[in-house]
């Protein structure tokens, strides 16, 4: 039996390390926020304060090309415009909060009402909101609801409970922070042990199936206006000549999951298809303790002939269900041993 003094001592050491990690993560995060503020300020000054100048657009285009060559795609024209907007929205550098990330500020810039924006800033700092919490609070009009209820915070607290609080690890997992530090995004950042085991198994299963699958990416990162998504597995099927996207959910399958996969399919259709490719296919896998569900998301307007070809080279719904259930049972056995 552990000595109580030893346990307390161990907890003390853990607290020291956790505190140091939090400070290190926050320092990296705030260095990025300050850098982007200064870049935004420099762009505005270089444009002479003229918001609509023709030179301004050309300046961003040329700057973006040079920055991407040296620092990566995080400095495309869209992101440079965000940095410019950041400075214009928050002109007082001394008022920037160390507790808020660049992802927080990108969300706050969408809030046009200055009083509402300051309310969300104060609540973020006081309640340690994650970006997901902040986004939910903004999308559910928490500021307006608070005013309408004469300061009743019940709705605010209820919305807080629906998303996890921010942790120091969230900062270093933030794609913007990783990009700023020049670090690769590790797939393990986004997978639980169960998800990783199931994804490992499905990746191996599809490659061993012998139906034209070639592995492309794992936890493929895509970004829509500051919102980050990660597709669990991406393959290219050289027989069907199309991308195959796969997402695994460990809870109940929802209509939002299907909608998200449709978004991925649309993105690949519009942005990543090569000449001669057929439209991509999305597969959503759901695995919980009681059941396995498989849903295919086919591109809109596909021909019946092409749909029939899918059935020849893709694993069937039943095959995928059996693989998920078999691996889940194996995982349960290993956990109980």
mmCIF file of C-alpha atoms in Angstrom, residues 18-282:
data_model
loop_
_atom_site.group_PDB
_atom_site.id
_atom_site.type_symbol
_atom_site.label_atom_id
_atom_site.label_comp_id
_atom_site.label_asym_id
_atom_site.label_seq_id
_atom_site.Cartn_x
_atom_site.Cartn_y
_atom_site.Cartn_z
ATOM 1 C CA UNK A 18 1.829 20.615 -15.233
ATOM 2 C CA UNK A 19 2.298 24.252 -14.283
ATOM 3 C CA UNK A 20 5.579 24.467 -16.226
ATOM 4 C CA UNK A 21 3.966 22.887 -19.311
ATOM 5 C CA UNK A 22 1.065 25.300 -19.129
ATOM 6 C CA UNK A 23 3.450 28.270 -18.968
ATOM 7 C CA UNK A 24 5.516 26.939 -21.887
ATOM 8 C CA UNK A 25 2.450 26.337 -24.052
ATOM 9 C CA UNK A 26 0.988 29.736 -23.193
ATOM 10 C CA UNK A 27 4.299 31.446 -24.005
ATOM 11 C CA UNK A 28 4.416 29.815 -27.458
ATOM 12 C CA UNK A 29 0.788 30.704 -28.059
ATOM 13 C CA UNK A 30 1.108 34.347 -27.053
ATOM 14 C CA UNK A 31 4.304 34.755 -29.091
ATOM 15 C CA UNK A 32 2.255 33.727 -32.138
ATOM 16 C CA UNK A 33 -0.634 36.071 -31.269
ATOM 17 C CA UNK A 34 1.778 39.008 -30.886
ATOM 18 C CA UNK A 35 3.606 38.109 -34.100
ATOM 19 C CA UNK A 36 0.367 38.002 -36.102
ATOM 20 C CA UNK A 37 -0.758 41.303 -34.568
ATOM 21 C CA UNK A 38 2.540 42.917 -35.603
ATOM 22 C CA UNK A 39 2.287 41.422 -39.110
ATOM 23 C CA UNK A 40 -1.230 42.855 -39.390
ATOM 24 C CA UNK A 41 0.003 46.258 -38.210
ATOM 25 C CA UNK A 42 2.885 46.192 -40.698
ATOM 26 C CA UNK A 43 0.523 45.336 -43.575
ATOM 27 C CA UNK A 44 -1.868 48.186 -42.701
ATOM 28 C CA UNK A 45 1.020 50.655 -42.423
ATOM 29 C CA UNK A 46 2.541 49.460 -45.713
ATOM 30 C CA UNK A 47 -0.840 49.976 -47.384
ATOM 31 C CA UNK A 48 -0.866 53.528 -46.070
ATOM 32 C CA UNK A 49 -4.117 52.919 -44.209
ATOM 33 C CA UNK A 50 -6.050 52.756 -47.489
ATOM 34 C CA UNK A 51 -8.437 49.826 -47.048
ATOM 35 C CA UNK A 52 -9.460 49.623 -50.696
ATOM 36 C CA UNK A 53 -6.182 50.434 -52.445
ATOM 37 C CA UNK A 54 -5.397 48.299 -55.507
ATOM 38 C CA UNK A 55 -1.826 48.137 -54.250
ATOM 39 C CA UNK A 56 -3.065 46.446 -51.088
ATOM 40 C CA UNK A 57 -4.304 43.371 -52.923
ATOM 41 C CA UNK A 58 -1.112 43.058 -54.948
ATOM 42 C CA UNK A 59 0.980 43.554 -51.811
ATOM 43 C CA UNK A 60 -0.720 40.617 -50.055
ATOM 44 C CA UNK A 61 -0.363 38.406 -53.118
ATOM 45 C CA UNK A 62 3.380 39.044 -53.411
ATOM 46 C CA UNK A 63 3.956 38.835 -49.654
ATOM 47 C CA UNK A 64 2.029 35.573 -49.460
ATOM 48 C CA UNK A 65 4.108 33.956 -52.214
ATOM 49 C CA UNK A 66 7.363 34.824 -50.427
ATOM 50 C CA UNK A 67 6.107 33.860 -46.969
ATOM 51 C CA UNK A 68 4.754 30.482 -48.115
ATOM 52 C CA UNK A 69 8.132 29.671 -49.686
ATOM 53 C CA UNK A 70 9.910 30.303 -46.364
ATOM 54 C CA UNK A 71 7.288 29.531 -43.694
ATOM 55 C CA UNK A 72 4.623 27.295 -45.229
ATOM 56 C CA UNK A 73 1.003 27.544 -46.353
ATOM 57 C CA UNK A 74 -0.113 29.214 -43.106
ATOM 58 C CA UNK A 75 0.720 32.524 -44.766
ATOM 59 C CA UNK A 76 -1.626 32.413 -47.744
ATOM 60 C CA UNK A 77 -3.549 35.544 -48.709
ATOM 61 C CA UNK A 78 -6.577 34.548 -46.624
ATOM 62 C CA UNK A 79 -4.525 34.241 -43.427
ATOM 63 C CA UNK A 80 -2.629 37.468 -44.122
ATOM 64 C CA UNK A 81 -5.972 39.241 -44.463
ATOM 65 C CA UNK A 82 -6.985 37.750 -41.104
ATOM 66 C CA UNK A 83 -3.816 39.173 -39.523
ATOM 67 C CA UNK A 84 -4.602 42.566 -41.038
ATOM 68 C CA UNK A 85 -8.164 42.331 -39.704
ATOM 69 C CA UNK A 86 -6.778 41.268 -36.300
ATOM 70 C CA UNK A 87 -4.826 44.487 -35.964
ATOM 71 C CA UNK A 88 -7.763 46.618 -37.132
ATOM 72 C CA UNK A 89 -10.158 44.872 -34.715
ATOM 73 C CA UNK A 90 -7.759 44.942 -31.745
ATOM 74 C CA UNK A 91 -5.557 48.026 -32.306
ATOM 75 C CA UNK A 92 -4.342 48.141 -28.684
ATOM 76 C CA UNK A 93 -1.527 45.594 -28.355
ATOM 77 C CA UNK A 94 -1.437 45.959 -24.572
ATOM 78 C CA UNK A 95 -5.050 44.730 -24.372
ATOM 79 C CA UNK A 96 -4.260 41.356 -25.966
ATOM 80 C CA UNK A 97 -4.881 38.485 -23.540
ATOM 81 C CA UNK A 98 -2.244 35.834 -22.894
ATOM 82 C CA UNK A 99 -4.998 33.342 -22.124
ATOM 83 C CA UNK A 100 -6.461 33.516 -25.641
ATOM 84 C CA UNK A 101 -5.112 31.684 -28.670
ATOM 85 C CA UNK A 102 -5.038 32.764 -32.293
ATOM 86 C CA UNK A 103 -7.989 30.393 -32.840
ATOM 87 C CA UNK A 104 -9.909 32.272 -30.114
ATOM 88 C CA UNK A 105 -9.169 35.610 -31.759
ATOM 89 C CA UNK A 106 -10.223 34.368 -35.200
ATOM 90 C CA UNK A 107 -13.615 33.487 -33.721
ATOM 91 C CA UNK A 108 -13.869 36.790 -31.844
ATOM 92 C CA UNK A 109 -13.243 38.750 -35.036
ATOM 93 C CA UNK A 110 -16.557 37.422 -36.356
ATOM 94 C CA UNK A 111 -18.416 39.220 -33.541
ATOM 95 C CA UNK A 112 -19.283 42.679 -34.882
ATOM 96 C CA UNK A 113 -20.813 44.088 -31.683
ATOM 97 C CA UNK A 114 -17.903 45.476 -29.648
ATOM 98 C CA UNK A 115 -19.689 45.023 -26.305
ATOM 99 C CA UNK A 116 -20.521 41.404 -27.149
ATOM 100 C CA UNK A 117 -16.934 40.788 -28.243
ATOM 101 C CA UNK A 118 -15.583 42.145 -24.956
ATOM 102 C CA UNK A 119 -18.082 39.995 -23.052
ATOM 103 C CA UNK A 120 -16.807 36.844 -24.798
ATOM 104 C CA UNK A 121 -13.187 37.844 -24.139
ATOM 105 C CA UNK A 122 -13.857 38.353 -20.424
ATOM 106 C CA UNK A 123 -15.737 35.046 -20.148
ATOM 107 C CA UNK A 124 -13.013 33.167 -22.044
ATOM 108 C CA UNK A 125 -10.383 34.383 -19.610
ATOM 109 C CA UNK A 126 -12.506 33.942 -16.467
ATOM 110 C CA UNK A 127 -13.960 30.530 -17.327
ATOM 111 C CA UNK A 128 -11.027 29.099 -19.295
ATOM 112 C CA UNK A 129 -13.140 28.454 -22.401
ATOM 113 C CA UNK A 130 -11.761 26.271 -25.159
ATOM 114 C CA UNK A 131 -12.261 27.464 -28.738
ATOM 115 C CA UNK A 132 -15.107 24.949 -29.076
ATOM 116 C CA UNK A 133 -16.799 26.440 -26.010
ATOM 117 C CA UNK A 134 -16.338 29.954 -27.358
ATOM 118 C CA UNK A 135 -17.727 28.978 -30.755
ATOM 119 C CA UNK A 136 -20.783 27.369 -29.153
ATOM 120 C CA UNK A 137 -21.379 30.431 -26.951
ATOM 121 C CA UNK A 138 -21.182 32.759 -29.965
ATOM 122 C CA UNK A 139 -23.359 30.541 -32.161
ATOM 123 C CA UNK A 140 -26.047 30.281 -29.466
ATOM 124 C CA UNK A 141 -26.040 34.083 -28.925
ATOM 125 C CA UNK A 142 -25.107 33.810 -25.249
ATOM 126 C CA UNK A 143 -24.470 37.549 -24.918
ATOM 127 C CA UNK A 144 -27.891 38.442 -26.295
ATOM 128 C CA UNK A 145 -29.581 35.761 -24.178
ATOM 129 C CA UNK A 146 -27.856 37.091 -21.060
ATOM 130 C CA UNK A 147 -29.138 40.599 -21.762
ATOM 131 C CA UNK A 148 -32.645 39.324 -22.468
ATOM 132 C CA UNK A 149 -32.691 37.371 -19.184
ATOM 133 C CA UNK A 150 -31.452 40.406 -17.179
ATOM 134 C CA UNK A 151 -28.192 38.756 -16.214
ATOM 135 C CA UNK A 152 -29.409 35.211 -15.551
ATOM 136 C CA UNK A 153 -26.335 33.055 -16.237
ATOM 137 C CA UNK A 154 -28.130 29.691 -16.220
ATOM 138 C CA UNK A 155 -28.115 29.462 -20.015
ATOM 139 C CA UNK A 156 -24.458 30.436 -20.162
ATOM 140 C CA UNK A 157 -23.482 27.738 -17.672
ATOM 141 C CA UNK A 158 -25.577 25.117 -19.473
ATOM 142 C CA UNK A 159 -23.789 25.887 -22.760
ATOM 143 C CA UNK A 160 -20.411 25.664 -20.997
ATOM 144 C CA UNK A 161 -21.181 22.125 -19.869
ATOM 145 C CA UNK A 162 -21.704 20.930 -23.438
ATOM 146 C CA UNK A 163 -18.032 21.320 -24.397
ATOM 147 C CA UNK A 164 -14.854 20.332 -22.493
ATOM 148 C CA UNK A 165 -12.760 23.011 -20.804
ATOM 149 C CA UNK A 166 -9.500 24.174 -22.327
ATOM 150 C CA UNK A 167 -6.369 22.265 -21.301
ATOM 151 C CA UNK A 168 -2.678 23.173 -21.845
ATOM 152 C CA UNK A 169 -2.450 20.279 -24.308
ATOM 153 C CA UNK A 170 -5.148 21.899 -26.459
ATOM 154 C CA UNK A 171 -2.757 24.752 -27.218
ATOM 155 C CA UNK A 172 0.053 22.575 -28.545
ATOM 156 C CA UNK A 173 -2.459 20.520 -30.562
ATOM 157 C CA UNK A 174 -3.811 23.659 -32.197
ATOM 158 C CA UNK A 175 -2.864 23.402 -35.902
ATOM 159 C CA UNK A 176 -2.025 27.113 -35.977
ATOM 160 C CA UNK A 177 0.470 26.734 -33.106
ATOM 161 C CA UNK A 178 2.094 23.693 -34.722
ATOM 162 C CA UNK A 179 2.336 25.565 -38.009
ATOM 163 C CA UNK A 180 3.811 28.631 -36.297
ATOM 164 C CA UNK A 181 6.451 26.504 -34.525
ATOM 165 C CA UNK A 182 7.279 24.594 -37.698
ATOM 166 C CA UNK A 183 6.161 21.266 -36.221
ATOM 167 C CA UNK A 184 4.415 18.368 -37.944
ATOM 168 C CA UNK A 185 0.896 17.505 -36.839
ATOM 169 C CA UNK A 186 1.054 14.062 -35.234
ATOM 170 C CA UNK A 187 -1.897 11.792 -35.946
ATOM 171 C CA UNK A 188 -1.742 10.530 -32.355
ATOM 172 C CA UNK A 189 -2.751 14.019 -31.142
ATOM 173 C CA UNK A 190 -6.251 13.431 -32.445
ATOM 174 C CA UNK A 191 -6.838 9.755 -31.640
ATOM 175 C CA UNK A 192 -7.808 8.006 -28.440
ATOM 176 C CA UNK A 193 -6.349 4.535 -27.824
ATOM 177 C CA UNK A 194 -9.563 2.876 -29.018
ATOM 178 C CA UNK A 195 -9.810 5.053 -32.121
ATOM 179 C CA UNK A 196 -6.156 4.469 -32.954
ATOM 180 C CA UNK A 197 -6.523 0.693 -32.714
ATOM 181 C CA UNK A 198 -9.665 0.694 -34.862
ATOM 182 C CA UNK A 199 -8.143 3.022 -37.455
ATOM 183 C CA UNK A 200 -4.959 0.913 -37.538
ATOM 184 C CA UNK A 201 -7.062 -2.157 -38.212
ATOM 185 C CA UNK A 202 -9.238 -0.570 -40.922
ATOM 186 C CA UNK A 203 -6.172 0.847 -42.664
ATOM 187 C CA UNK A 204 -4.548 -2.594 -42.757
ATOM 188 C CA UNK A 205 -7.816 -4.279 -43.795
ATOM 189 C CA UNK A 206 -8.374 -2.016 -46.812
ATOM 190 C CA UNK A 207 -4.780 -2.283 -48.006
ATOM 191 C CA UNK A 208 -4.854 -6.077 -47.707
ATOM 192 C CA UNK A 209 -8.230 -6.327 -49.446
ATOM 193 C CA UNK A 210 -6.552 -6.226 -52.844
ATOM 194 C CA UNK A 211 -9.119 -4.028 -54.578
ATOM 195 C CA UNK A 212 -6.944 -1.146 -55.709
ATOM 196 C CA UNK A 213 -6.509 0.809 -52.462
ATOM 197 C CA UNK A 214 -3.440 2.988 -51.984
ATOM 198 C CA UNK A 215 -2.850 4.813 -48.679
ATOM 199 C CA UNK A 216 -2.715 8.634 -48.915
ATOM 200 C CA UNK A 217 -3.038 10.207 -45.447
ATOM 201 C CA UNK A 218 -4.062 9.713 -41.838
ATOM 202 C CA UNK A 219 -5.741 12.497 -39.869
ATOM 203 C CA UNK A 220 -5.739 14.620 -43.021
ATOM 204 C CA UNK A 221 -6.036 18.245 -41.905
ATOM 205 C CA UNK A 222 -8.336 20.587 -43.787
ATOM 206 C CA UNK A 223 -9.261 24.131 -42.812
ATOM 207 C CA UNK A 224 -12.381 26.183 -43.589
ATOM 208 C CA UNK A 225 -12.130 29.825 -42.526
ATOM 209 C CA UNK A 226 -10.312 29.044 -39.301
ATOM 210 C CA UNK A 227 -12.260 25.865 -38.485
ATOM 211 C CA UNK A 228 -10.101 22.738 -38.445
ATOM 212 C CA UNK A 229 -11.136 19.220 -39.402
ATOM 213 C CA UNK A 230 -9.232 15.938 -39.550
ATOM 214 C CA UNK A 231 -10.281 13.083 -41.843
ATOM 215 C CA UNK A 232 -9.292 9.813 -40.177
ATOM 216 C CA UNK A 233 -8.116 7.982 -43.307
ATOM 217 C CA UNK A 234 -7.700 8.945 -46.953
ATOM 218 C CA UNK A 235 -7.041 6.396 -49.721
ATOM 219 C CA UNK A 236 -6.835 6.559 -53.483
ATOM 220 C CA UNK A 237 -8.391 3.683 -55.399
ATOM 221 C CA UNK A 238 -6.507 3.362 -58.675
ATOM 222 C CA UNK A 239 -9.125 1.008 -60.157
ATOM 223 C CA UNK A 240 -12.026 3.374 -59.492
ATOM 224 C CA UNK A 241 -9.717 6.381 -60.026
ATOM 225 C CA UNK A 242 -11.048 8.269 -57.039
ATOM 226 C CA UNK A 243 -10.274 9.266 -53.465
ATOM 227 C CA UNK A 244 -11.897 7.259 -50.675
ATOM 228 C CA UNK A 245 -12.378 9.160 -47.393
ATOM 229 C CA UNK A 246 -13.056 7.345 -44.140
ATOM 230 C CA UNK A 247 -14.118 8.709 -40.744
ATOM 231 C CA UNK A 248 -14.606 6.621 -37.620
ATOM 232 C CA UNK A 249 -16.960 7.605 -34.793
ATOM 233 C CA UNK A 250 -16.871 5.875 -31.409
ATOM 234 C CA UNK A 251 -20.320 7.110 -30.343
ATOM 235 C CA UNK A 252 -23.760 7.026 -31.933
ATOM 236 C CA UNK A 253 -23.852 8.088 -35.572
ATOM 237 C CA UNK A 254 -25.604 11.450 -36.050
ATOM 238 C CA UNK A 255 -26.860 13.400 -39.041
ATOM 239 C CA UNK A 256 -24.059 15.904 -38.323
ATOM 240 C CA UNK A 257 -21.519 13.124 -38.920
ATOM 241 C CA UNK A 258 -23.072 12.381 -42.312
ATOM 242 C CA UNK A 259 -23.181 16.090 -43.145
ATOM 243 C CA UNK A 260 -19.531 16.483 -42.178
ATOM 244 C CA UNK A 261 -18.515 13.643 -44.475
ATOM 245 C CA UNK A 262 -20.536 15.209 -47.298
ATOM 246 C CA UNK A 263 -18.527 18.384 -46.702
ATOM 247 C CA UNK A 264 -15.276 16.395 -46.990
ATOM 248 C CA UNK A 265 -16.483 14.784 -50.226
ATOM 249 C CA UNK A 266 -17.438 18.206 -51.640
ATOM 250 C CA UNK A 267 -14.057 19.648 -50.632
ATOM 251 C CA UNK A 268 -12.126 16.875 -52.360
ATOM 252 C CA UNK A 269 -14.389 17.187 -55.415
ATOM 253 C CA UNK A 270 -13.735 20.918 -55.780
ATOM 254 C CA UNK A 271 -10.164 21.235 -54.549
ATOM 255 C CA UNK A 272 -8.187 17.983 -54.800
ATOM 256 C CA UNK A 273 -9.528 15.919 -57.711
ATOM 257 C CA UNK A 274 -6.990 15.458 -60.501
ATOM 258 C CA UNK A 275 -7.802 15.497 -64.199
ATOM 259 C CA UNK A 276 -9.430 12.185 -65.131
ATOM 260 C CA UNK A 277 -10.455 11.379 -61.541
ATOM 261 C CA UNK A 278 -13.912 10.180 -60.662
ATOM 262 C CA UNK A 279 -15.763 11.892 -57.779
ATOM 263 C CA UNK A 280 -14.600 10.874 -54.274
ATOM 264 C CA UNK A 281 -16.438 8.491 -51.955
ATOM 265 C CA UNK A 282 -16.980 8.983 -48.222
#
